[in-house]
Coordinates of C-alpha atoms in Angstrom, one line a residue:
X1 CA -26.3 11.6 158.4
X2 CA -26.3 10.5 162.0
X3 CA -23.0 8.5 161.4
X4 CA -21.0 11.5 160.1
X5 CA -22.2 13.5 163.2
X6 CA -21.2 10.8 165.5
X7 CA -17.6 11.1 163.2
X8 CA -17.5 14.7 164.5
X9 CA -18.9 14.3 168.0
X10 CA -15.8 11.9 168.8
X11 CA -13.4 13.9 166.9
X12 CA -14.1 17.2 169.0
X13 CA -13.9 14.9 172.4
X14 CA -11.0 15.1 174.3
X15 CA -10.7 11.5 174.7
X16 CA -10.6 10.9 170.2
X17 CA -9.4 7.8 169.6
X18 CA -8.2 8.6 166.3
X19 CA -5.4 11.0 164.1
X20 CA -6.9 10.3 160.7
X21 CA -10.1 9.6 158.5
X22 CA -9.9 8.0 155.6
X23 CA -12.7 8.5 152.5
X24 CA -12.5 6.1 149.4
X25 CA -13.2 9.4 147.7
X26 CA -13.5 13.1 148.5
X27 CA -17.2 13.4 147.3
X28 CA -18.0 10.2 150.1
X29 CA -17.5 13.0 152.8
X30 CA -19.6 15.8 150.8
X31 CA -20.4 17.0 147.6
X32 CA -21.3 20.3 148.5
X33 CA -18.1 22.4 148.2
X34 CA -19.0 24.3 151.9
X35 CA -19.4 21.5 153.5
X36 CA -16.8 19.6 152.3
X37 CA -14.2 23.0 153.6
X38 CA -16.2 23.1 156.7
X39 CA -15.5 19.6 158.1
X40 CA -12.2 18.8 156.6
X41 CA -10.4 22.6 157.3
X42 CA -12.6 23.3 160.7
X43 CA -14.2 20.6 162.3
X44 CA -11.9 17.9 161.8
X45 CA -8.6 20.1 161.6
X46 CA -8.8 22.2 164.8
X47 CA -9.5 18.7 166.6
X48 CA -5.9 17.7 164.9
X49 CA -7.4 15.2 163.1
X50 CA -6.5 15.3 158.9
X51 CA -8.2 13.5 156.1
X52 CA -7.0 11.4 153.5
X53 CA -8.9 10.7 150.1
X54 CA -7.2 7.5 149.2
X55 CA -8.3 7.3 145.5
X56 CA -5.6 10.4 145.2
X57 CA -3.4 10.4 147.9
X58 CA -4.0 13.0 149.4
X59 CA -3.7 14.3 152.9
X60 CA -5.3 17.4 154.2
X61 CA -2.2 18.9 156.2
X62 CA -0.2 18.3 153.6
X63 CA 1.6 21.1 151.5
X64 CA -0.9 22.5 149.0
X65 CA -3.7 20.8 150.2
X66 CA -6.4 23.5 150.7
X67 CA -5.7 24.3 146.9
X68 CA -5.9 20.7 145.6
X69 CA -9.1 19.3 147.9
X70 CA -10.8 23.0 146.8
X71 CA -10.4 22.0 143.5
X72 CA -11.6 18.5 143.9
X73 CA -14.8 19.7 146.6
X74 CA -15.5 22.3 142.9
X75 CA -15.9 19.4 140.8
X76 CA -18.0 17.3 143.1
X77 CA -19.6 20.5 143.6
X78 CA -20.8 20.9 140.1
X79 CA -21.0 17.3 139.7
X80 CA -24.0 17.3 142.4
X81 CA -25.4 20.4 140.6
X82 CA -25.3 18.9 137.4
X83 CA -27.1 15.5 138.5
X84 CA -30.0 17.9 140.6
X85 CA -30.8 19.8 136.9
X86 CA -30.6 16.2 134.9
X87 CA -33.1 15.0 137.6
X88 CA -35.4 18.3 137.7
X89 CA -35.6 17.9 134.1
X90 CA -36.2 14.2 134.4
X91 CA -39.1 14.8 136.6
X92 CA -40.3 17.8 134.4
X93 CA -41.2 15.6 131.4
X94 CA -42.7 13.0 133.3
X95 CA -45.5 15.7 134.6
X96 CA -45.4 17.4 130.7
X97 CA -46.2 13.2 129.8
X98 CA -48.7 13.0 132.7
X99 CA -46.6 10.8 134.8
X100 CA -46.1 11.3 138.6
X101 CA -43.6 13.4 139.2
X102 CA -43.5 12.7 143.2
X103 CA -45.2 13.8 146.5
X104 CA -48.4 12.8 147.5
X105 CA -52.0 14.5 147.6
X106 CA -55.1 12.9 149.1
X107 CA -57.6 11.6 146.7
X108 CA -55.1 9.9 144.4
X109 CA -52.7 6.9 144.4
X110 CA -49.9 5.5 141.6
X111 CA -50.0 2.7 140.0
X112 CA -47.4 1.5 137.8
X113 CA -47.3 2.0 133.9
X114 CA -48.1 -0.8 131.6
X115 CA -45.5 -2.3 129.3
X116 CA -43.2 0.3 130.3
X117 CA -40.3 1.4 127.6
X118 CA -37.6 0.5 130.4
X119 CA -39.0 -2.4 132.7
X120 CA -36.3 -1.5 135.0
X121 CA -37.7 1.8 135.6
X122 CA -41.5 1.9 135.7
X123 CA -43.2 5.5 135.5
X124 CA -45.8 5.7 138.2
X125 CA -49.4 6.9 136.8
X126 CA -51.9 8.5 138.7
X127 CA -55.6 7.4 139.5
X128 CA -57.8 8.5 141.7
X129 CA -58.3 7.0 145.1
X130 CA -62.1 6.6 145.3
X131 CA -62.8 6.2 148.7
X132 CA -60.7 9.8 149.6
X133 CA -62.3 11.3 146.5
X134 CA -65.8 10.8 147.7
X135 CA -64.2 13.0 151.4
X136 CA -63.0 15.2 148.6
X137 CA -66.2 16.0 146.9
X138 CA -67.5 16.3 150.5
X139 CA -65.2 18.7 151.9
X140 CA -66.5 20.9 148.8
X141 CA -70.5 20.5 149.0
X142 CA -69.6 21.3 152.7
X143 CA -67.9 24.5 152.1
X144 CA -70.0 25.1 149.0
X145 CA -73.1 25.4 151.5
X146 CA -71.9 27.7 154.1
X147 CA -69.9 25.4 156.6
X148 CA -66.7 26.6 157.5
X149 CA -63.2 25.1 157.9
X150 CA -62.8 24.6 161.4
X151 CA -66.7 22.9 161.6
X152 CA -66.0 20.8 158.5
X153 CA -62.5 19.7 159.9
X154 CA -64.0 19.1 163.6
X155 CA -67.0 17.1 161.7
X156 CA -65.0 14.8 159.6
X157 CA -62.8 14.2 163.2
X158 CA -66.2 13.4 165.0
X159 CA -66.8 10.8 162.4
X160 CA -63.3 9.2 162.5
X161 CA -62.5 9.6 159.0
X162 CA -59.0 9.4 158.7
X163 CA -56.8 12.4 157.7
X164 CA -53.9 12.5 154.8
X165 CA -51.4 12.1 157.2
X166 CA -52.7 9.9 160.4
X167 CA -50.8 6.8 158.8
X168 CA -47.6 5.9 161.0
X169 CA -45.5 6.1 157.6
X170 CA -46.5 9.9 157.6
X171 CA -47.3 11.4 160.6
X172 CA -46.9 15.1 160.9
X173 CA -45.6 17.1 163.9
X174 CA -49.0 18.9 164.2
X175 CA -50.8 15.5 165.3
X176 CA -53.5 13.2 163.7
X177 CA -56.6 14.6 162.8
X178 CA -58.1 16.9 160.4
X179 CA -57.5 21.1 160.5
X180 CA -58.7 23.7 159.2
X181 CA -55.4 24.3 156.8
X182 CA -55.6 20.9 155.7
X183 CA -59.3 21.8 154.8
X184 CA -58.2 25.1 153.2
X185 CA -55.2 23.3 151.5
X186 CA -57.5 20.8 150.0
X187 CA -60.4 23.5 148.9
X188 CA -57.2 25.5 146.8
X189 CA -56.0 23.0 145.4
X190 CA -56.4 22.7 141.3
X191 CA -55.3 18.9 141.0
X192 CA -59.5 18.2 142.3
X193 CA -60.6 20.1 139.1
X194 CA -58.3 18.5 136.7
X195 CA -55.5 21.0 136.6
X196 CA -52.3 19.9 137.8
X197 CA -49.2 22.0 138.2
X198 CA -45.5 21.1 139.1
X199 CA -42.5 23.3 139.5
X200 CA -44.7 26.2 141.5
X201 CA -42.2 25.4 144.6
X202 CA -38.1 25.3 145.0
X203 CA -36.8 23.7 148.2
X204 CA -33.8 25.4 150.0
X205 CA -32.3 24.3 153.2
X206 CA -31.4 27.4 155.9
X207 CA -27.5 27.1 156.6
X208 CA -27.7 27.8 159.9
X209 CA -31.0 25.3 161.4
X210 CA -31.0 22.9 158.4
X211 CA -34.4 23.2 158.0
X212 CA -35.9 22.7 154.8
X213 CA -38.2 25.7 153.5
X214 CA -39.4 26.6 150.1
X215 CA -39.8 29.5 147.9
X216 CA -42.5 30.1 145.3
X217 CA -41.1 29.8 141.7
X218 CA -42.3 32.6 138.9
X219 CA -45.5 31.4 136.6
X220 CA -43.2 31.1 133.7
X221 CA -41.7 28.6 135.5
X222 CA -44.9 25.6 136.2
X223 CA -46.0 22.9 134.4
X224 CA -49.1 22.7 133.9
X225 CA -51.4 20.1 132.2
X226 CA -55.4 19.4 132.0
X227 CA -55.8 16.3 132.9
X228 CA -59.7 16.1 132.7
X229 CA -60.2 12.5 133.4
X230 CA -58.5 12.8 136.9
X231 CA -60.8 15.4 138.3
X232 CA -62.9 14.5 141.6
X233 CA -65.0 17.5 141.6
X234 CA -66.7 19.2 138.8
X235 CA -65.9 22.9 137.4
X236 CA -69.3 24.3 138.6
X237 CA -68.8 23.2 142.5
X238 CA -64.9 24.6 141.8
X239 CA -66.0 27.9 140.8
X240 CA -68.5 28.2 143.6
X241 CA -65.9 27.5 146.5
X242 CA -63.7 30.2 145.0
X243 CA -66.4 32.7 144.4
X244 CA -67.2 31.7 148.3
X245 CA -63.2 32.1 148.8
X246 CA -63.5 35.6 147.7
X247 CA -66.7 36.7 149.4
X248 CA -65.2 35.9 152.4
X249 CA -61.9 37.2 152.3
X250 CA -61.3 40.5 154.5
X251 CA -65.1 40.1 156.1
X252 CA -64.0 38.8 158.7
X253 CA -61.2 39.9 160.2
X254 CA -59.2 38.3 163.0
X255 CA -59.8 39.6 166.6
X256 CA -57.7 42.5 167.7
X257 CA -55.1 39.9 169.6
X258 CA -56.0 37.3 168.6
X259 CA -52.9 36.3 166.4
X260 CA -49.9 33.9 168.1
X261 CA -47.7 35.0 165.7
X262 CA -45.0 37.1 167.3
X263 CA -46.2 36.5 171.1
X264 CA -43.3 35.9 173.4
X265 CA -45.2 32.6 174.0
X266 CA -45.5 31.3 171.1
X267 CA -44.1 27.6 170.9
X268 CA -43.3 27.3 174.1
X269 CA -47.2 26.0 175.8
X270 CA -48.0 22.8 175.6
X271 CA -51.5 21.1 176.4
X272 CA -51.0 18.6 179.3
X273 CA -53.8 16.3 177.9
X274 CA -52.5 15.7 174.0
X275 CA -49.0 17.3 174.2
X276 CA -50.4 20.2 171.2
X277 CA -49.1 23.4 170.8
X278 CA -51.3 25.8 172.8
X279 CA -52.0 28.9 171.2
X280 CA -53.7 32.2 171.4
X281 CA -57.7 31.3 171.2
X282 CA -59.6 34.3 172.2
X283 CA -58.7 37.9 174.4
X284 CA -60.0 39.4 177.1
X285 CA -60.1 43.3 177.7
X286 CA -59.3 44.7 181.0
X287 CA -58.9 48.2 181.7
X288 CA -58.3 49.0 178.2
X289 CA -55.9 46.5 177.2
X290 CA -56.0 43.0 175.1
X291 CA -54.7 39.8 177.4
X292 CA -54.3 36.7 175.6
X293 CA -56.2 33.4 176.3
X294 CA -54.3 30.4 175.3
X295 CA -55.9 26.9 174.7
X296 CA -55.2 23.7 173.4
X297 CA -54.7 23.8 169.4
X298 CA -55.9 20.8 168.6
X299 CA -59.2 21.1 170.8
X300 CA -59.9 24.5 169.0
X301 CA -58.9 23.6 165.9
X302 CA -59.5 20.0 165.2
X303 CA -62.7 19.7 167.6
X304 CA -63.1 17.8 170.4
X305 CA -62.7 14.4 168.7
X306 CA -58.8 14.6 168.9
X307 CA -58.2 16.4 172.0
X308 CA -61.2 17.0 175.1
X309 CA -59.1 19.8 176.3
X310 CA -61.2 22.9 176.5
X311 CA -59.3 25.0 179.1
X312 CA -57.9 28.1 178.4
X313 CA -55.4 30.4 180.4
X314 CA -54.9 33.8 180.2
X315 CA -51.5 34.9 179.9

């Protein structure tokens, strides 16, 4: 809410032009009951500036206010709670219908429902997106017959097939191009197979950063519904990617070192030729003791297609 920032930016300033904000109504400011007290008893009232909800009356530094805008910040409060269930459940017996119930996952698209019950809102149902389910059933074969993610993502890069999110209207902060995670991401995925399931994740926003994190729901919890007609790949090429999943996992181990999680730094490299995150590519023993080599992390994990970059330094 860049405007309400720029509200509190000025207010702070020494040079405020203003004593007073006024909000049509209390819930226009927030409906979350610790926001609401933050801005209106802290930011705004240590800058000596008060608010007034004109629907009511009321003015924050007036006698009894903290009781009567707490009381009114409650029921917008619950008010916002009660509309985020009514939508959950909303969205929860579209998927139970086999409707759309939001996000987006390469190898489908939405089309809108025919003769809808409410022509106002159309439900969106899904198909699948032939031209990304044929990369689909590739990116299995592939991995099916002993290839593994980083080749099959730096293969599909060499060829210049686009990845989910190389469109403008979705661009992610780790670049264009395909990696190994999106690879993985697509190979555990149950949607290619026919089995869909909604509700695994909750979305919670940290206090503090305002990033937006989830948190993995219990298995009571999903939805789940076998939607056979919408699977790319068949059971039998599934089953054998899983089986290769579990063959796999704990053979080969990472490289004593070799992990950037936790270095002092990590985040802070970045490749002078693509603007990537470097990270920690390989170690080096010397006298005894492991020295990390950073490199570019799109070169060594997307290929050379997206970034030419194969310089490394030691730390």
């Amino acid at each position: 809410r860049a405007d309400l920032q720029r509200l509190l930016t000025e207010a702070r300033s020494p040079r405020c032009r203003f004593q007073t904000v006024l909000v049509d109504d209390l819930s226009r400011l927030s409906r979350d009951l610790g926001n609401t007290w933050q801005i209106v008893f802290r930011d705004l009232a240590t800058a000596h500036v008060r608010v007034i909800d004109v629907s009511t009356g009321m003015a924050s530094d007036s006698a009894g206010a903290r009781i009567q805008f707490g009381a009114l910040a409650l029921v917008n409060d619950t008010m916002l709670q009660i509309v985020r269930s009514e939508t959950l459940r909303g969205l929860e017996g579209r998927a139970l219908a086999g409707f759309w119930a939001g996000g987006r996952v390469y190898g489908y698209r939405t089309v809108r429902e025919e003769n809808p019950p409410d022509p106002e809102h159309p439900r969106a149902v899904p198909v699948i997106h032939e031209i990304q389910a044929a990369v689909v059933r590739r990116i299995f074969q592939l991995y099916a017959e002993t290839h593994g993610l980083k080749q099959i993502a730096s293969l599909l890069n060499q060829e210049g097939v686009p990845a989910p999110y190389d469109d403008d209207a979705y661009r992610k902060q780790g670049g264009r191009g395909w990696s190994p995670s999106t690879i993985r991401f697509i190979l555990k995925n149950e949607r290619y197979v026919g089995r869909f399931v909604w509700k695994k994740r909750t979305w919670v926003t940290d206090p503090a950063t305002g990033a937006r994190t989830y948190r993995m729901r219990g298995e009571d919890e999903w939805v789940t519904t076998e939607q056979a007609h919408l699977a790319i790949v068949t059971k039998d090429l599934w089953d054998r990617v899983q089986a290769r999943f579990t063959e796999r996992k704990g053979a080969k181990g990472r490289a004593r070192g070799t992990g950037s999680n936790g270095h002092l730094l990590t985040g802070l490299l970045r490749c002078g030729e693509c603007g990537s995150t470097m990270r920690v590519v390989s170690v080096k023993w010397k006298a005894g003791r492991a020295y990390a080599n950073f490199g570019c992390s799109a070169h060594h994990g997307k290929g050379a297609a997206i970034c030419g970059s194969g310089l490394v330094i030691s730390e």
